[in-house]
Coordinates of C-alpha atoms in Angstrom, one line a residue:
M1 CA 3.4 -42.0 39.0
K2 CA 1.6 -43.5 36.0
F3 CA -1.7 -42.0 36.9
D4 CA 0.2 -38.5 36.9
N5 CA 1.8 -39.1 33.6
V6 CA -1.5 -40.1 32.2
K7 CA -3.2 -37.0 33.6
K8 CA -0.4 -34.9 31.9
A9 CA -0.7 -36.7 28.6
K10 CA -4.6 -36.1 28.7
A11 CA -3.8 -32.5 29.6
L12 CA -1.4 -32.1 26.5
I13 CA -3.7 -33.7 24.1
T14 CA -6.6 -31.4 25.4
L15 CA -4.2 -28.4 24.7
I16 CA -3.3 -29.7 21.1
F17 CA -7.1 -30.2 20.5
L18 CA -8.0 -27.0 21.6
G19 CA -5.0 -25.1 19.8
A20 CA -6.1 -26.9 16.8
L21 CA -9.7 -25.7 16.9
L22 CA -8.4 -22.3 17.4
L23 CA -6.1 -22.7 14.2
I24 CA -8.9 -23.9 12.1
F25 CA -11.2 -21.0 13.4
F26 CA -8.6 -18.4 12.7
S27 CA -7.3 -19.9 9.5
G28 CA -11.0 -20.2 8.1
S29 CA -11.7 -16.5 9.1
L30 CA -8.5 -15.3 7.2
A31 CA -9.3 -17.6 4.3
N32 CA -12.7 -15.8 3.7
I33 CA -10.5 -12.4 3.1
V34 CA -8.9 -14.2 -0.1
A35 CA -11.6 -16.9 -0.7
D36 CA -12.4 -15.1 -4.1
N37 CA -8.9 -16.3 -5.3
R38 CA -10.4 -19.6 -6.1
D39 CA -12.6 -18.0 -8.3
S40 CA -11.3 -18.4 -11.9
S41 CA -13.6 -16.3 -13.9
E42 CA -12.1 -13.2 -15.5
L43 CA -13.1 -9.9 -14.2
Y44 CA -12.5 -6.8 -16.7
W45 CA -13.5 -3.0 -16.9
P46 CA -15.4 -1.6 -18.7
A47 CA -17.9 -4.2 -19.4
A48 CA -18.7 -5.9 -22.6
P49 CA -19.0 -4.9 -25.3
D50 CA -16.4 -2.1 -24.8
T51 CA -12.8 -2.8 -25.2
P52 CA -11.3 -4.1 -21.7
R53 CA -8.6 -1.7 -20.4
I54 CA -8.5 -2.9 -16.8
K55 CA -8.2 -6.7 -15.8
Y56 CA -8.3 -8.3 -12.0
L57 CA -5.3 -10.2 -11.5
N58 CA -5.3 -11.3 -7.8
S59 CA -5.5 -10.5 -4.2
I60 CA -2.9 -10.6 -1.5
A61 CA -3.7 -10.7 2.2
S62 CA -0.7 -12.9 3.5
P63 CA 2.3 -14.7 2.3
K64 CA 0.3 -17.9 1.4
D65 CA -1.3 -15.9 -1.4
L66 CA 2.0 -15.8 -3.0
K67 CA 3.0 -19.4 -1.7
L68 CA 5.9 -18.0 0.1
K69 CA 7.4 -19.5 3.1
Q70 CA 5.6 -19.3 6.6
S71 CA 6.1 -21.0 9.9
S72 CA 5.2 -25.1 10.0
F73 CA 2.0 -25.9 11.2
L74 CA 3.3 -27.5 14.3
K75 CA 5.2 -24.1 15.0
R76 CA 2.0 -22.1 14.7
L77 CA -0.1 -24.6 16.9
V78 CA 2.5 -24.2 19.6
K79 CA 2.6 -20.5 19.4
K80 CA -1.0 -20.4 19.6
I81 CA -1.2 -22.6 22.5
V82 CA 1.3 -20.3 24.4
G83 CA -0.8 -17.1 23.2
F84 CA 1.3 -16.0 20.6
E85 CA -0.2 -15.4 17.2
E86 CA 1.6 -14.5 13.9
T87 CA -0.5 -11.4 13.2
D88 CA 2.6 -9.9 11.5
A89 CA 2.1 -12.5 8.5
F90 CA -1.1 -11.1 7.7
L91 CA -2.1 -7.5 6.5
V92 CA -4.2 -5.5 9.1
S93 CA -4.7 -2.1 7.4
P94 CA -2.5 -1.6 4.6
Y95 CA -2.0 2.1 3.7
G96 CA 1.1 2.7 1.7
V97 CA 2.1 0.4 -1.2
T98 CA 5.1 0.1 -3.6
T99 CA 7.5 -2.2 -5.4
D100 CA 11.1 -2.5 -6.0
S101 CA 13.3 -3.2 -8.9
H102 CA 12.8 -7.2 -8.1
N103 CA 9.2 -6.5 -8.3
R104 CA 9.1 -7.1 -4.4
L105 CA 5.8 -5.8 -3.0
I106 CA 6.4 -3.5 0.1
V107 CA 3.2 -2.5 1.9
A108 CA 3.2 0.1 4.9
D109 CA 0.6 -1.3 7.6
P110 CA 0.0 1.3 10.5
K111 CA -2.3 -0.9 12.7
A112 CA 0.1 -3.8 12.4
R113 CA 3.0 -1.2 13.0
C114 CA 5.3 -2.7 10.5
V115 CA 6.5 -2.7 6.7
H116 CA 5.6 -5.9 4.8
V117 CA 7.9 -7.2 2.2
F118 CA 6.5 -9.9 -0.3
D119 CA 9.4 -11.5 -2.4
A120 CA 7.5 -13.5 -4.9
Q121 CA 10.7 -14.4 -7.0
E122 CA 12.7 -15.7 -4.0
K123 CA 9.5 -16.8 -2.3
K124 CA 10.4 -15.1 1.0
Y125 CA 8.2 -12.6 3.3
F126 CA 9.5 -10.7 6.1
S127 CA 8.5 -7.6 8.1
I128 CA 10.1 -4.5 9.5
K129 CA 8.7 -4.0 13.0
E130 CA 11.1 -2.0 15.0
P131 CA 13.1 0.6 13.0
S132 CA 15.6 0.9 15.9
N133 CA 16.0 0.3 19.4
K134 CA 13.3 2.0 21.6
D135 CA 12.1 3.8 18.3
P136 CA 9.1 1.8 17.1
F137 CA 6.7 2.4 14.4
I138 CA 3.6 4.4 15.6
S139 CA 1.7 5.0 12.5
V140 CA 3.9 4.0 9.5
V141 CA 1.6 5.3 6.2
A142 CA 3.8 5.5 3.1
V143 CA 7.0 3.8 1.6
A144 CA 9.2 4.6 -1.3
I145 CA 12.2 3.0 -2.9
D146 CA 15.3 4.6 -4.1
A147 CA 17.6 3.5 -7.0
E148 CA 19.5 1.1 -4.8
D149 CA 16.2 -0.5 -3.4
N150 CA 16.5 1.1 0.0
I151 CA 13.4 1.4 1.6
Y152 CA 12.1 4.8 3.1
A153 CA 9.0 4.5 5.5
A154 CA 7.1 7.5 6.7
D155 CA 5.6 7.4 10.4
S156 CA 2.9 10.3 10.3
A157 CA 2.4 10.1 14.0
S158 CA 6.2 10.4 15.1
G159 CA 7.1 12.6 12.3
K160 CA 10.1 10.5 11.2
I161 CA 11.0 9.1 8.0
F162 CA 12.9 5.7 8.8
I163 CA 15.7 4.3 5.9
F164 CA 16.3 0.4 5.8
N165 CA 18.4 -1.3 3.3
R166 CA 17.0 -3.8 0.8
D167 CA 17.0 -6.7 3.6
G168 CA 15.2 -4.6 6.2
K169 CA 18.4 -3.4 8.2
F170 CA 17.8 -0.2 9.5
Q171 CA 20.1 2.5 8.3
K172 CA 19.1 6.1 9.2
R173 CA 16.3 8.4 10.5
L174 CA 15.1 11.7 9.1
G175 CA 13.0 14.2 11.2
A176 CA 12.0 14.4 14.8
D177 CA 15.0 15.4 16.6
E178 CA 15.7 18.0 13.9
G179 CA 11.8 19.1 13.9
M180 CA 12.2 18.7 10.4
F181 CA 8.8 17.0 9.9
N182 CA 5.3 17.7 11.4
R183 CA 3.0 15.0 10.1
P184 CA 4.6 13.3 6.7
S185 CA 1.8 11.3 5.1
G186 CA 3.0 10.8 1.8
I187 CA 6.6 10.2 0.2
A188 CA 8.1 9.6 -3.4
I189 CA 11.6 9.7 -4.6
D190 CA 12.8 11.0 -8.0
K191 CA 15.5 8.5 -8.7
Q192 CA 17.1 10.5 -11.4
T193 CA 17.6 13.7 -9.3
R194 CA 18.0 11.6 -6.0
R195 CA 15.2 13.9 -4.3
L196 CA 12.9 12.9 -1.7
Y197 CA 9.6 14.7 -1.8
V198 CA 7.6 14.9 1.5
V199 CA 3.9 15.6 1.9
E200 CA 3.4 17.5 4.9
T201 CA -0.5 17.1 5.5
V202 CA -0.8 19.5 8.2
K203 CA 1.6 21.9 7.0
G204 CA -0.2 22.0 3.6
E205 CA 3.3 22.0 1.9
V206 CA 5.6 19.6 0.1
D207 CA 9.3 19.5 1.4
V208 CA 12.0 18.4 -1.3
L209 CA 15.2 16.9 0.4
T210 CA 18.4 15.2 -0.9
L211 CA 18.3 11.3 0.0
E212 CA 20.7 12.3 2.8
G213 CA 18.2 14.6 4.2
T214 CA 19.5 18.1 3.4
G215 CA 16.6 20.5 2.6
L216 CA 16.4 22.0 -1.0
F217 CA 13.2 23.7 -1.0
K218 CA 9.4 23.5 -0.4
F219 CA 6.4 24.5 -2.4
G220 CA 2.6 25.0 -1.6
K221 CA 0.8 26.5 1.4
R222 CA -2.6 26.1 3.0
G223 CA -5.5 27.3 0.7
A224 CA -7.8 26.6 -1.9
G225 CA -6.0 28.4 -5.0
E226 CA -3.7 27.0 -7.7
G227 CA -0.5 25.5 -6.0
E228 CA -2.3 25.6 -2.7
F229 CA -3.4 22.6 -0.3
N230 CA -5.9 21.6 2.2
Y231 CA -4.8 18.6 4.0
P232 CA -2.7 17.1 1.0
T233 CA -1.8 13.2 1.5
H234 CA -0.4 11.3 -1.4
I235 CA 2.1 11.9 -4.2
C236 CA 3.3 10.2 -7.3
I237 CA 6.3 11.0 -9.5
K238 CA 6.2 10.1 -13.1
G239 CA 8.4 11.3 -16.0
D240 CA 8.8 15.1 -15.4
R241 CA 5.4 15.4 -13.5
V242 CA 4.6 15.5 -9.6
L243 CA 1.0 14.8 -8.9
I244 CA -0.3 15.7 -5.3
T245 CA -3.5 14.6 -3.9
D246 CA -5.0 17.7 -2.5
T247 CA -7.7 15.7 -0.4
F248 CA -9.9 18.4 1.2
N249 CA -9.9 20.3 -2.0
A250 CA -11.1 17.4 -3.6
R251 CA -8.6 17.6 -6.7
I252 CA -5.0 16.3 -7.8
Q253 CA -2.8 19.0 -8.5
I254 CA 0.2 18.5 -11.1
F255 CA 3.6 20.3 -10.7
N256 CA 7.0 20.0 -12.4
K257 CA 9.9 18.7 -10.4
D258 CA 10.8 22.2 -9.0
G259 CA 7.6 22.7 -7.7
K260 CA 5.9 24.8 -10.4
F261 CA 2.2 24.5 -10.5
I262 CA 1.1 23.1 -14.1
S263 CA -2.7 22.0 -13.7
T264 CA -5.6 20.5 -11.6
L265 CA -7.8 17.8 -12.4
G266 CA -11.1 16.3 -10.8
R267 CA -14.0 18.1 -9.4
R268 CA -16.1 17.8 -6.2
G269 CA -19.2 15.8 -6.3
D270 CA -20.9 12.4 -5.8
G271 CA -21.5 11.8 -9.5
Y272 CA -19.6 9.3 -11.7
G273 CA -15.9 10.5 -12.2
D274 CA -16.4 12.9 -9.3
L275 CA -14.0 13.2 -6.2
D276 CA -15.0 13.8 -2.7
K277 CA -12.0 12.4 -0.5
P278 CA -9.3 11.2 -2.9
K279 CA -6.1 9.5 -1.7
G280 CA -3.7 7.5 -3.6
V281 CA -2.7 8.9 -7.2
A282 CA -0.5 7.0 -9.7
M283 CA 0.2 7.0 -13.5
D284 CA 0.4 4.3 -16.0
S285 CA 3.0 3.8 -19.0
A286 CA 0.3 5.6 -21.2
G287 CA 0.2 8.8 -19.0
H288 CA -3.3 8.0 -17.6
I289 CA -3.9 9.2 -14.1
Y290 CA -5.6 6.8 -11.5
V291 CA -7.0 8.4 -8.5
V292 CA -8.4 6.4 -5.5
E293 CA -11.7 7.7 -4.3
G294 CA -11.7 6.4 -0.6
L295 CA -15.5 7.7 -0.1
H296 CA -16.9 6.1 -3.2
D297 CA -14.7 3.0 -3.0
V298 CA -13.6 3.3 -6.7
V299 CA -10.5 4.1 -8.8
N300 CA -11.1 7.0 -11.1
I301 CA -8.9 7.1 -14.3
Y302 CA -8.4 10.2 -16.3
D303 CA -6.6 11.4 -19.3
R304 CA -3.4 13.6 -19.3
D305 CA -5.5 16.7 -19.7
G306 CA -7.7 15.8 -16.7
S307 CA -10.6 14.7 -18.6
F308 CA -12.4 11.8 -16.8
L309 CA -12.2 8.4 -18.8
M310 CA -13.6 5.5 -16.7
A311 CA -13.7 3.9 -13.1
F312 CA -13.5 0.6 -11.9
G313 CA -14.1 -1.1 -8.6
E314 CA -17.4 -0.6 -6.1
T315 CA -18.0 -0.9 -2.4
G316 CA -17.8 -4.5 -1.2
S317 CA -15.4 -7.2 -0.2
H318 CA -15.3 -9.4 -3.4
R319 CA -12.8 -9.4 -6.2
G320 CA -12.7 -6.1 -7.8
E321 CA -14.5 -4.5 -4.7
F322 CA -13.1 -2.1 -2.4
Y323 CA -13.8 -1.0 1.3
L324 CA -11.9 2.4 2.4
P325 CA -9.1 2.0 -0.3
T326 CA -6.2 4.2 0.4
A327 CA -3.1 3.9 -1.7
I328 CA -2.2 2.9 -5.2
H329 CA 1.0 2.1 -7.1
I330 CA 1.6 1.1 -10.8
D331 CA 4.9 -0.8 -11.7
A332 CA 6.9 -0.8 -14.9
D333 CA 4.7 -3.5 -16.5
D334 CA 1.4 -1.6 -15.7
N335 CA 0.5 -3.9 -13.0
V336 CA -1.9 -1.8 -10.7
Y337 CA -1.7 -2.4 -6.9
V338 CA -4.6 -1.0 -4.8
A339 CA -4.4 -1.0 -0.8
D340 CA -7.9 -2.2 0.1
S341 CA -7.4 -0.9 3.4
Y342 CA -10.7 -2.2 5.4
N343 CA -10.6 -5.5 3.5
R344 CA -7.0 -6.1 4.6
R345 CA -5.6 -6.9 1.3
I346 CA -3.7 -5.5 -1.7
Q347 CA -5.6 -6.1 -5.1
V348 CA -3.9 -6.4 -8.2
F349 CA -5.0 -5.4 -11.6
K350 CA -3.5 -4.7 -14.9
Y351 CA -3.7 -1.8 -17.4
L352 CA -4.5 -3.6 -20.7
K353 CA -2.7 -1.6 -23.6
E354 CA -4.1 -1.6 -27.0
S355 CA -2.4 -4.6 -28.3
N356 CA -3.4 -6.7 -25.2
A357 CA -6.9 -5.5 -25.0
T358 CA -8.9 -8.7 -25.4
R359 CA -11.1 -10.6 -23.2
K360 CA -10.7 -14.5 -22.5

């Protein structure tokens, strides 16, 4: 009997040892994603001696980057030994990004099939993995927030928009059963008018609904003329402007809230400031327009009139570098969040207004 107990004890110790090795191995791999956080040097754009306008702040790849609560070491070790890994706690392929009124960071992650919610103030993290019974996410690509901090998540593959309360509890689903959407890839909410704008990539149009799901009007059609789209993808609403990324036409089109065409910016090319595969679009408090250029791995910045001002970023995996970036969001404090998709992280920058534009 004693011999059996010794064998069992040795087997348990071996399992724990192997589990510890696995945890160290995987932890090391994931640590590489955010290793640059340990570098304290400051990054600014443009380079000196020009006045800095963009400052790198940090990178977020998992809850630990914001010092949020995670499972204990022992719990994670046991889960790994039995074959369950907490992959939902790490970004896999962030595609859509936004923040709510409590500065919570909300990320759509299609490969992880979930929506991540990072709450730095409350030091909490949770993920929304299954909207409702037998109706999981297939490819959740975009997120938006209404005035009550309800979370809207667009699933481009299923053609549905799921609505959750701020705690992640499922509330309602729009589309699919009603045949309302084909492939929604970008969503935005105008909190003043309580309108939901949905970018339909395949249809080449923008659908506008009430937050309850009642259709109001549509604008756009397939084409290359003014107000026409060739696979539009992303959207941003700021002030009285609606900005749409017209991806295959390599431009940003600007409309009023009723869908009336105003102007366009960007030109196709591979030069500095040109666009080839534009994706996310956003606007800062000064009215500058930021466009994620997915093929060139940069963020271009334009003025209100569409004149190119500067760009930041380049191809790579270090701080301030991108690899297949997708979405962008700018909060009320001019913090700039870029979904750096292939690098599995959200990089955070800050627009420096004139009074704050100094280097340290």
